[in-house]
């Protein structure tokens, strides 16, 4: 049987003072002499006292939790390692502070808006991370109206009072296209993400601009929801055409890996018959065959930066934007010189 938890009453009894004085000392409130505070803290440490999150919440009117609401199909989310890596980065910041992350996965944007209102009215979170930014994102004025501190993952295309953590993904896409052109590719296709999401449309624009700057005609693009199934379907459509592309630039790694599988299934050799590239450099891209050429963005670094920035915003009332290093091309075996013209 586990030993009973040490309470404030136990510390007060040992110190010979009131529970109120112990509470003030442990929560660093005024009204306690320096000598008494030090003595109470020493006794609390010796007895093994640890704070009760519930009691702290009641006394400070804080939840000691931050929120992340994701409006995606759970099956789609489950196949994309970006968010687990991002969350791991956030947790490295929150856990040492005794804070928790509240994750809500919702089916659509309407439910997402209701979820933010519910989180605030129920006092469940002290701040949120805003992901998957959209054009003229309506969540930004909503969170401002609710008075909920937030950090945006990416730079909004509308006015925002919140700090942002951004990675410029356009150089990585442009570098990928230039690399494929240098290998001799001229028919290059793009399996894009959702045009409703800023990063989806931004990567699509970077792809189009890179081809235009190289003097090549516009490449074929297929829009998806970033899911593995959509990536596989797009790859099949592209590779079974009368004149298929010799290279496909996918907007994320899971879709690119699905594209690898489709190419193998169709009897195509990668990269001889078709080159395939991804985006994000998730952990297992180096272990597929051939290893995936992709753009490295380090989602866990996003998480750490977002966690630190949101805590600063909550503590100080302000925090600067953070620009992380731009994604860079990682060359592996899935891209090479085309064997057919």
mmCIF file of C-alpha atoms in Angstrom:
data_model
loop_
_atom_site.group_PDB
_atom_site.id
_atom_site.type_symbol
_atom_site.label_atom_id
_atom_site.label_comp_id
_atom_site.label_asym_id
_atom_site.label_seq_id
_atom_site.Cartn_x
_atom_site.Cartn_y
_atom_site.Cartn_z
ATOM 1 C CA UNK A 1 0.000 0.000 0.000
ATOM 2 C CA UNK A 2 1.321 3.443 -0.930
ATOM 3 C CA UNK A 3 2.071 5.954 1.803
ATOM 4 C CA UNK A 4 -0.495 8.758 2.325
ATOM 5 C CA UNK A 5 0.214 11.984 0.465
ATOM 6 C CA UNK A 6 1.780 14.743 2.539
ATOM 7 C CA UNK A 7 -0.629 17.680 2.843
ATOM 8 C CA UNK A 8 -0.327 21.360 3.723
ATOM 9 C CA UNK A 9 -1.801 20.462 7.121
ATOM 10 C CA UNK A 10 1.126 18.102 7.728
ATOM 11 C CA UNK A 11 3.629 20.831 6.848
ATOM 12 C CA UNK A 12 1.797 23.345 9.063
ATOM 13 C CA UNK A 13 1.756 20.914 11.999
ATOM 14 C CA UNK A 14 5.480 20.240 11.664
ATOM 15 C CA UNK A 15 6.288 23.958 11.314
ATOM 16 C CA UNK A 16 3.963 25.005 14.128
ATOM 17 C CA UNK A 17 2.140 27.568 11.974
ATOM 18 C CA UNK A 18 -1.270 27.909 10.340
ATOM 19 C CA UNK A 19 -2.239 26.199 7.091
ATOM 20 C CA UNK A 20 -2.881 29.641 5.586
ATOM 21 C CA UNK A 21 0.686 30.750 6.266
ATOM 22 C CA UNK A 22 2.031 27.544 4.717
ATOM 23 C CA UNK A 23 -0.138 28.075 1.651
ATOM 24 C CA UNK A 24 1.140 31.640 1.271
ATOM 25 C CA UNK A 25 4.743 30.484 1.617
ATOM 26 C CA UNK A 26 4.417 27.595 -0.843
ATOM 27 C CA UNK A 27 2.674 29.760 -3.427
ATOM 28 C CA UNK A 28 5.198 32.601 -3.017
ATOM 29 C CA UNK A 29 2.585 35.128 -1.916
ATOM 30 C CA UNK A 30 3.336 38.276 0.095
ATOM 31 C CA UNK A 31 2.750 38.407 3.823
ATOM 32 C CA UNK A 32 5.356 35.830 4.859
ATOM 33 C CA UNK A 33 8.730 36.815 6.271
ATOM 34 C CA UNK A 34 11.797 35.567 4.414
ATOM 35 C CA UNK A 35 12.888 33.544 7.465
ATOM 36 C CA UNK A 36 9.483 31.826 7.790
ATOM 37 C CA UNK A 37 9.238 31.146 4.070
ATOM 38 C CA UNK A 38 12.658 29.454 4.002
ATOM 39 C CA UNK A 39 11.817 27.347 7.073
ATOM 40 C CA UNK A 40 8.453 26.239 5.666
ATOM 41 C CA UNK A 41 9.976 25.340 2.289
ATOM 42 C CA UNK A 42 12.694 23.296 3.988
ATOM 43 C CA UNK A 43 10.119 21.381 6.046
ATOM 44 C CA UNK A 44 7.935 20.792 2.980
ATOM 45 C CA UNK A 45 10.908 19.390 1.090
ATOM 46 C CA UNK A 46 11.950 17.179 4.000
ATOM 47 C CA UNK A 47 8.433 15.748 4.353
ATOM 48 C CA UNK A 48 8.186 15.152 0.592
ATOM 49 C CA UNK A 49 5.286 17.533 0.014
ATOM 50 C CA UNK A 50 4.285 18.033 -3.637
ATOM 51 C CA UNK A 51 1.674 20.507 -4.883
ATOM 52 C CA UNK A 52 -1.858 19.339 -5.666
ATOM 53 C CA UNK A 53 -2.760 20.477 -9.155
ATOM 54 C CA UNK A 54 -6.426 20.606 -8.219
ATOM 55 C CA UNK A 55 -5.715 22.770 -5.179
ATOM 56 C CA UNK A 56 -3.445 25.066 -7.192
ATOM 57 C CA UNK A 57 -6.161 25.464 -9.815
ATOM 58 C CA UNK A 58 -8.747 26.400 -7.198
ATOM 59 C CA UNK A 59 -6.491 28.871 -5.415
ATOM 60 C CA UNK A 60 -5.073 30.576 -8.515
ATOM 61 C CA UNK A 61 -7.992 30.171 -10.955
ATOM 62 C CA UNK A 62 -5.609 28.613 -13.442
ATOM 63 C CA UNK A 63 -5.938 25.208 -15.100
ATOM 64 C CA UNK A 64 -2.182 24.630 -15.469
ATOM 65 C CA UNK A 65 -2.901 23.182 -18.906
ATOM 66 C CA UNK A 66 -2.465 24.338 -22.502
ATOM 67 C CA UNK A 67 -4.642 23.255 -25.384
ATOM 68 C CA UNK A 68 -4.195 21.979 -28.934
ATOM 69 C CA UNK A 69 -7.342 21.557 -31.035
ATOM 70 C CA UNK A 70 -6.916 19.794 -34.381
ATOM 71 C CA UNK A 71 -9.720 19.724 -36.943
ATOM 72 C CA UNK A 72 -8.793 16.609 -38.910
ATOM 73 C CA UNK A 73 -10.093 13.104 -39.437
ATOM 74 C CA UNK A 74 -8.547 11.019 -36.609
ATOM 75 C CA UNK A 75 -7.469 8.363 -39.131
ATOM 76 C CA UNK A 76 -5.695 10.988 -41.237
ATOM 77 C CA UNK A 77 -4.069 12.424 -38.122
ATOM 78 C CA UNK A 78 -2.975 8.990 -36.964
ATOM 79 C CA UNK A 79 -1.002 8.386 -40.154
ATOM 80 C CA UNK A 80 0.941 11.660 -39.985
ATOM 81 C CA UNK A 81 3.887 11.668 -37.534
ATOM 82 C CA UNK A 82 4.191 15.477 -37.678
ATOM 83 C CA UNK A 83 1.868 16.105 -34.735
ATOM 84 C CA UNK A 84 3.336 13.425 -32.411
ATOM 85 C CA UNK A 85 6.779 14.967 -33.018
ATOM 86 C CA UNK A 86 5.414 18.466 -32.438
ATOM 87 C CA UNK A 87 3.664 17.356 -29.241
ATOM 88 C CA UNK A 88 6.858 15.693 -28.009
ATOM 89 C CA UNK A 89 8.627 19.036 -28.400
ATOM 90 C CA UNK A 90 5.865 20.841 -26.497
ATOM 91 C CA UNK A 91 5.986 18.310 -23.673
ATOM 92 C CA UNK A 92 9.720 18.834 -23.134
ATOM 93 C CA UNK A 93 8.811 22.412 -22.164
ATOM 94 C CA UNK A 94 5.557 21.824 -20.272
ATOM 95 C CA UNK A 95 6.440 18.741 -18.214
ATOM 96 C CA UNK A 96 9.237 20.357 -16.164
ATOM 97 C CA UNK A 97 6.803 23.176 -15.316
ATOM 98 C CA UNK A 98 4.148 20.763 -14.067
ATOM 99 C CA UNK A 99 1.847 21.697 -16.931
ATOM 100 C CA UNK A 100 -0.352 19.423 -19.035
ATOM 101 C CA UNK A 101 -1.337 19.455 -22.706
ATOM 102 C CA UNK A 102 -5.043 19.037 -23.474
ATOM 103 C CA UNK A 103 -5.497 17.575 -26.974
ATOM 104 C CA UNK A 104 -8.857 17.705 -28.773
ATOM 105 C CA UNK A 105 -9.325 16.140 -32.203
ATOM 106 C CA UNK A 106 -12.533 17.367 -33.844
ATOM 107 C CA UNK A 107 -14.148 16.507 -37.197
ATOM 108 C CA UNK A 108 -14.683 19.972 -38.663
ATOM 109 C CA UNK A 109 -14.112 23.704 -38.266
ATOM 110 C CA UNK A 110 -17.562 24.380 -36.802
ATOM 111 C CA UNK A 111 -16.937 21.904 -33.992
ATOM 112 C CA UNK A 112 -13.482 23.383 -33.495
ATOM 113 C CA UNK A 113 -14.925 26.838 -32.848
ATOM 114 C CA UNK A 114 -17.353 25.401 -30.287
ATOM 115 C CA UNK A 115 -14.487 23.530 -28.644
ATOM 116 C CA UNK A 116 -12.509 26.732 -28.055
ATOM 117 C CA UNK A 117 -15.535 28.346 -26.423
ATOM 118 C CA UNK A 118 -16.045 25.271 -24.254
ATOM 119 C CA UNK A 119 -12.390 25.144 -23.170
ATOM 120 C CA UNK A 120 -12.623 28.752 -21.991
ATOM 121 C CA UNK A 121 -16.045 28.535 -20.323
ATOM 122 C CA UNK A 122 -15.005 25.370 -18.477
ATOM 123 C CA UNK A 123 -11.644 26.858 -17.480
ATOM 124 C CA UNK A 124 -9.789 23.841 -18.859
ATOM 125 C CA UNK A 125 -6.817 25.629 -20.464
ATOM 126 C CA UNK A 126 -4.787 28.789 -19.900
ATOM 127 C CA UNK A 127 -3.664 29.130 -23.540
ATOM 128 C CA UNK A 128 -3.678 27.297 -26.873
ATOM 129 C CA UNK A 129 -1.520 26.420 -29.855
ATOM 130 C CA UNK A 130 -3.208 27.338 -33.129
ATOM 131 C CA UNK A 131 -2.261 24.930 -35.938
ATOM 132 C CA UNK A 132 -3.253 24.403 -39.587
ATOM 133 C CA UNK A 133 -3.715 28.120 -40.284
ATOM 134 C CA UNK A 134 -6.358 28.979 -42.874
ATOM 135 C CA UNK A 135 -6.908 31.934 -45.145
ATOM 136 C CA UNK A 136 -8.473 34.803 -43.151
ATOM 137 C CA UNK A 137 -8.511 32.430 -40.200
ATOM 138 C CA UNK A 138 -11.692 33.025 -38.133
ATOM 139 C CA UNK A 139 -10.137 31.420 -35.043
ATOM 140 C CA UNK A 140 -7.830 34.377 -34.488
ATOM 141 C CA UNK A 141 -10.588 36.949 -33.761
ATOM 142 C CA UNK A 142 -12.476 34.282 -31.782
ATOM 143 C CA UNK A 143 -9.551 33.640 -29.431
ATOM 144 C CA UNK A 144 -9.003 37.382 -29.113
ATOM 145 C CA UNK A 145 -12.674 37.787 -28.174
ATOM 146 C CA UNK A 146 -12.389 34.968 -25.622
ATOM 147 C CA UNK A 147 -9.257 36.535 -24.116
ATOM 148 C CA UNK A 148 -7.343 33.281 -24.530
ATOM 149 C CA UNK A 149 -3.551 33.579 -25.047
ATOM 150 C CA UNK A 150 -2.407 31.773 -28.193
ATOM 151 C CA UNK A 151 0.591 31.055 -30.372
ATOM 152 C CA UNK A 152 0.076 30.460 -34.081
ATOM 153 C CA UNK A 153 2.038 27.757 -35.876
ATOM 154 C CA UNK A 154 2.886 29.716 -38.977
ATOM 155 C CA UNK A 155 2.416 33.328 -39.967
ATOM 156 C CA UNK A 156 -1.248 34.275 -40.554
ATOM 157 C CA UNK A 157 -2.309 36.111 -43.701
ATOM 158 C CA UNK A 158 -4.505 38.414 -41.622
ATOM 159 C CA UNK A 159 -3.899 40.731 -38.669
ATOM 160 C CA UNK A 160 -3.135 38.800 -35.486
ATOM 161 C CA UNK A 161 -2.389 39.900 -31.910
ATOM 162 C CA UNK A 162 -0.629 36.601 -31.178
ATOM 163 C CA UNK A 163 3.037 35.670 -31.585
ATOM 164 C CA UNK A 164 3.818 33.130 -34.290
ATOM 165 C CA UNK A 165 6.322 30.324 -34.702
ATOM 166 C CA UNK A 166 7.116 30.087 -38.386
ATOM 167 C CA UNK A 167 9.249 28.034 -40.722
ATOM 168 C CA UNK A 168 9.512 29.289 -44.279
ATOM 169 C CA UNK A 169 8.787 26.150 -46.274
ATOM 170 C CA UNK A 170 8.993 27.788 -49.700
ATOM 171 C CA UNK A 171 12.820 27.573 -50.001
ATOM 172 C CA UNK A 172 12.691 23.825 -49.378
ATOM 173 C CA UNK A 173 10.100 23.240 -52.088
ATOM 174 C CA UNK A 174 11.941 25.498 -54.536
ATOM 175 C CA UNK A 175 15.241 23.759 -53.785
ATOM 176 C CA UNK A 176 13.601 20.389 -54.424
ATOM 177 C CA UNK A 177 12.299 21.467 -57.822
ATOM 178 C CA UNK A 178 15.649 22.973 -58.809
ATOM 179 C CA UNK A 179 17.420 19.773 -57.792
ATOM 180 C CA UNK A 180 15.067 17.656 -59.901
ATOM 181 C CA UNK A 181 15.586 19.969 -62.874
ATOM 182 C CA UNK A 182 19.366 19.686 -62.442
ATOM 183 C CA UNK A 183 18.987 15.903 -62.697
ATOM 184 C CA UNK A 184 17.280 16.300 -66.062
ATOM 185 C CA UNK A 185 13.599 16.171 -65.120
ATOM 186 C CA UNK A 186 11.207 18.285 -67.165
ATOM 187 C CA UNK A 187 7.819 16.642 -66.456
ATOM 188 C CA UNK A 188 7.485 17.272 -62.723
ATOM 189 C CA UNK A 189 4.159 16.879 -60.917
ATOM 190 C CA UNK A 190 3.037 18.004 -57.479
ATOM 191 C CA UNK A 191 0.750 16.214 -55.028
ATOM 192 C CA UNK A 192 -0.373 19.207 -52.993
ATOM 193 C CA UNK A 193 -2.148 19.582 -49.674
ATOM 194 C CA UNK A 194 -5.432 21.314 -49.009
ATOM 195 C CA UNK A 195 -5.662 24.782 -50.623
ATOM 196 C CA UNK A 196 -7.714 25.894 -47.610
ATOM 197 C CA UNK A 197 -4.615 25.602 -45.410
ATOM 198 C CA UNK A 198 -1.928 28.265 -45.680
ATOM 199 C CA UNK A 199 0.956 25.801 -45.770
ATOM 200 C CA UNK A 200 -0.796 23.752 -48.457
ATOM 201 C CA UNK A 201 -1.321 26.711 -50.779
ATOM 202 C CA UNK A 202 2.109 28.136 -49.976
ATOM 203 C CA UNK A 203 3.905 24.935 -50.992
ATOM 204 C CA UNK A 204 1.823 24.755 -54.159
ATOM 205 C CA UNK A 205 2.788 28.347 -55.037
ATOM 206 C CA UNK A 206 6.478 27.621 -54.344
ATOM 207 C CA UNK A 207 6.311 24.624 -56.695
ATOM 208 C CA UNK A 208 4.655 26.650 -59.482
ATOM 209 C CA UNK A 209 7.082 29.561 -59.095
ATOM 210 C CA UNK A 210 10.148 27.303 -59.202
ATOM 211 C CA UNK A 211 9.050 25.772 -62.506
ATOM 212 C CA UNK A 212 8.229 29.200 -63.942
ATOM 213 C CA UNK A 213 11.599 30.633 -62.900
ATOM 214 C CA UNK A 214 13.298 27.711 -64.661
ATOM 215 C CA UNK A 215 11.406 28.494 -67.874
ATOM 216 C CA UNK A 216 9.379 25.281 -67.725
ATOM 217 C CA UNK A 217 5.632 24.960 -68.320
ATOM 218 C CA UNK A 218 3.319 24.570 -65.358
ATOM 219 C CA UNK A 219 3.463 21.120 -63.817
ATOM 220 C CA UNK A 220 0.444 18.979 -63.100
ATOM 221 C CA UNK A 221 -0.873 19.360 -59.523
ATOM 222 C CA UNK A 222 -3.396 17.296 -57.606
ATOM 223 C CA UNK A 223 -4.902 18.680 -54.398
ATOM 224 C CA UNK A 224 -5.404 16.357 -51.411
ATOM 225 C CA UNK A 225 -6.226 16.400 -47.712
ATOM 226 C CA UNK A 226 -2.612 15.441 -46.832
ATOM 227 C CA UNK A 227 -3.701 11.846 -46.076
ATOM 228 C CA UNK A 228 -1.859 8.663 -47.025
ATOM 229 C CA UNK A 229 -4.861 7.383 -48.980
ATOM 230 C CA UNK A 230 -5.138 10.605 -50.962
ATOM 231 C CA UNK A 231 -1.408 10.525 -51.683
ATOM 232 C CA UNK A 232 -1.611 6.962 -52.976
ATOM 233 C CA UNK A 233 -4.624 7.792 -55.152
ATOM 234 C CA UNK A 234 -2.889 10.854 -56.616
ATOM 235 C CA UNK A 235 0.259 8.857 -57.368
ATOM 236 C CA UNK A 236 -1.757 6.188 -59.156
ATOM 237 C CA UNK A 237 -3.561 8.778 -61.260
ATOM 238 C CA UNK A 238 -0.299 10.444 -62.232
ATOM 239 C CA UNK A 239 1.687 7.299 -62.971
ATOM 240 C CA UNK A 240 -0.972 5.560 -65.073
ATOM 241 C CA UNK A 241 -1.351 8.446 -67.529
ATOM 242 C CA UNK A 242 -0.259 8.138 -71.140
ATOM 243 C CA UNK A 243 2.595 10.588 -70.438
ATOM 244 C CA UNK A 244 3.355 10.239 -66.724
ATOM 245 C CA UNK A 245 5.694 12.619 -64.911
ATOM 246 C CA UNK A 246 9.304 11.577 -64.361
ATOM 247 C CA UNK A 247 9.262 13.151 -60.883
ATOM 248 C CA UNK A 248 6.605 13.815 -58.244
ATOM 249 C CA UNK A 249 6.980 16.352 -55.430
ATOM 250 C CA UNK A 250 4.699 15.403 -52.527
ATOM 251 C CA UNK A 251 3.577 17.978 -49.946
ATOM 252 C CA UNK A 252 4.371 15.694 -47.012
ATOM 253 C CA UNK A 253 6.288 12.510 -46.261
ATOM 254 C CA UNK A 254 3.400 10.084 -45.566
ATOM 255 C CA UNK A 255 1.946 10.798 -49.023
ATOM 256 C CA UNK A 256 5.389 10.428 -50.596
ATOM 257 C CA UNK A 257 5.892 7.057 -48.918
ATOM 258 C CA UNK A 258 2.467 5.984 -50.185
ATOM 259 C CA UNK A 259 3.613 7.119 -53.647
ATOM 260 C CA UNK A 260 6.692 4.902 -53.341
ATOM 261 C CA UNK A 261 4.438 1.943 -52.634
ATOM 262 C CA UNK A 262 2.220 2.672 -55.630
ATOM 263 C CA UNK A 263 5.238 3.000 -57.928
ATOM 264 C CA UNK A 264 6.574 -0.392 -56.767
ATOM 265 C CA UNK A 265 3.117 -1.924 -57.204
ATOM 266 C CA UNK A 266 2.976 -0.655 -60.805
ATOM 267 C CA UNK A 267 6.350 -2.218 -61.524
ATOM 268 C CA UNK A 268 8.175 1.103 -61.766
ATOM 269 C CA UNK A 269 11.734 1.556 -60.548
ATOM 270 C CA UNK A 270 12.446 4.445 -58.205
ATOM 271 C CA UNK A 271 14.292 6.650 -59.120
ATOM 272 C CA UNK A 272 14.994 5.245 -62.633
ATOM 273 C CA UNK A 273 11.401 5.435 -63.874
ATOM 274 C CA UNK A 274 10.106 8.066 -61.452
ATOM 275 C CA UNK A 275 11.722 10.213 -58.764
ATOM 276 C CA UNK A 276 9.752 10.875 -55.589
ATOM 277 C CA UNK A 277 10.305 13.541 -52.912
ATOM 278 C CA UNK A 278 8.535 14.432 -49.668
ATOM 279 C CA UNK A 279 8.401 17.141 -47.031
ATOM 280 C CA UNK A 280 9.107 17.188 -43.238
ATOM 281 C CA UNK A 281 11.773 14.437 -42.961
ATOM 282 C CA UNK A 282 9.848 12.310 -40.468
ATOM 283 C CA UNK A 283 11.922 9.630 -38.753
ATOM 284 C CA UNK A 284 11.285 6.618 -40.965
ATOM 285 C CA UNK A 285 11.895 8.341 -44.334
ATOM 286 C CA UNK A 286 15.485 7.094 -44.224
ATOM 287 C CA UNK A 287 14.364 3.483 -43.705
ATOM 288 C CA UNK A 288 12.003 3.047 -46.683
ATOM 289 C CA UNK A 289 13.415 1.788 -49.980
ATOM 290 C CA UNK A 290 14.800 3.722 -51.582
ATOM 291 C CA UNK A 291 15.362 6.213 -48.766
ATOM 292 C CA UNK A 292 13.226 9.296 -49.317
ATOM 293 C CA UNK A 293 14.596 12.596 -50.582
ATOM 294 C CA UNK A 294 12.710 15.198 -48.578
ATOM 295 C CA UNK A 295 12.789 18.603 -46.863
ATOM 296 C CA UNK A 296 13.773 18.678 -43.178
ATOM 297 C CA UNK A 297 11.698 20.943 -40.898
ATOM 298 C CA UNK A 298 12.159 19.405 -37.372
ATOM 299 C CA UNK A 299 8.581 19.404 -35.942
ATOM 300 C CA UNK A 300 9.913 18.825 -32.412
ATOM 301 C CA UNK A 301 11.794 22.143 -32.654
ATOM 302 C CA UNK A 302 8.468 23.782 -33.556
ATOM 303 C CA UNK A 303 6.961 22.268 -30.425
ATOM 304 C CA UNK A 304 9.734 23.454 -28.118
ATOM 305 C CA UNK A 305 9.680 26.979 -29.555
ATOM 306 C CA UNK A 306 5.872 27.121 -29.380
ATOM 307 C CA UNK A 307 5.830 25.917 -25.772
ATOM 308 C CA UNK A 308 8.412 28.451 -24.613
ATOM 309 C CA UNK A 309 6.711 31.299 -26.472
ATOM 310 C CA UNK A 310 3.245 30.548 -25.100
ATOM 311 C CA UNK A 311 4.578 30.362 -21.533
ATOM 312 C CA UNK A 312 6.359 33.707 -22.039
ATOM 313 C CA UNK A 313 3.165 35.252 -23.416
ATOM 314 C CA UNK A 314 1.158 34.071 -20.429
ATOM 315 C CA UNK A 315 3.762 35.228 -17.907
ATOM 316 C CA UNK A 316 4.718 38.569 -19.446
ATOM 317 C CA UNK A 317 1.692 39.521 -21.551
ATOM 318 C CA UNK A 318 3.817 39.682 -24.692
ATOM 319 C CA UNK A 319 6.254 37.515 -26.650
ATOM 320 C CA UNK A 320 8.108 38.016 -29.940
ATOM 321 C CA UNK A 321 7.597 36.039 -33.124
ATOM 322 C CA UNK A 322 10.062 33.190 -33.652
ATOM 323 C CA UNK A 323 11.435 32.397 -37.107
ATOM 324 C CA UNK A 324 12.950 28.933 -37.166
ATOM 325 C CA UNK A 325 15.505 27.946 -39.840
ATOM 326 C CA UNK A 326 13.945 27.325 -43.244
ATOM 327 C CA UNK A 327 13.457 23.738 -44.320
ATOM 328 C CA UNK A 328 16.377 22.309 -46.274
ATOM 329 C CA UNK A 329 16.590 19.580 -48.865
ATOM 330 C CA UNK A 330 17.898 16.198 -47.697
ATOM 331 C CA UNK A 331 19.061 14.173 -50.690
ATOM 332 C CA UNK A 332 18.614 10.420 -50.531
ATOM 333 C CA UNK A 333 17.985 7.593 -52.958
ATOM 334 C CA UNK A 334 14.430 8.269 -54.160
ATOM 335 C CA UNK A 335 15.466 11.029 -56.603
ATOM 336 C CA UNK A 336 17.807 10.514 -59.514
ATOM 337 C CA UNK A 337 18.424 11.050 -63.208
ATOM 338 C CA UNK A 338 15.460 9.935 -65.351
ATOM 339 C CA UNK A 339 16.274 7.020 -67.680
ATOM 340 C CA UNK A 340 13.553 7.945 -70.171
ATOM 341 C CA UNK A 341 13.348 11.302 -71.926
#
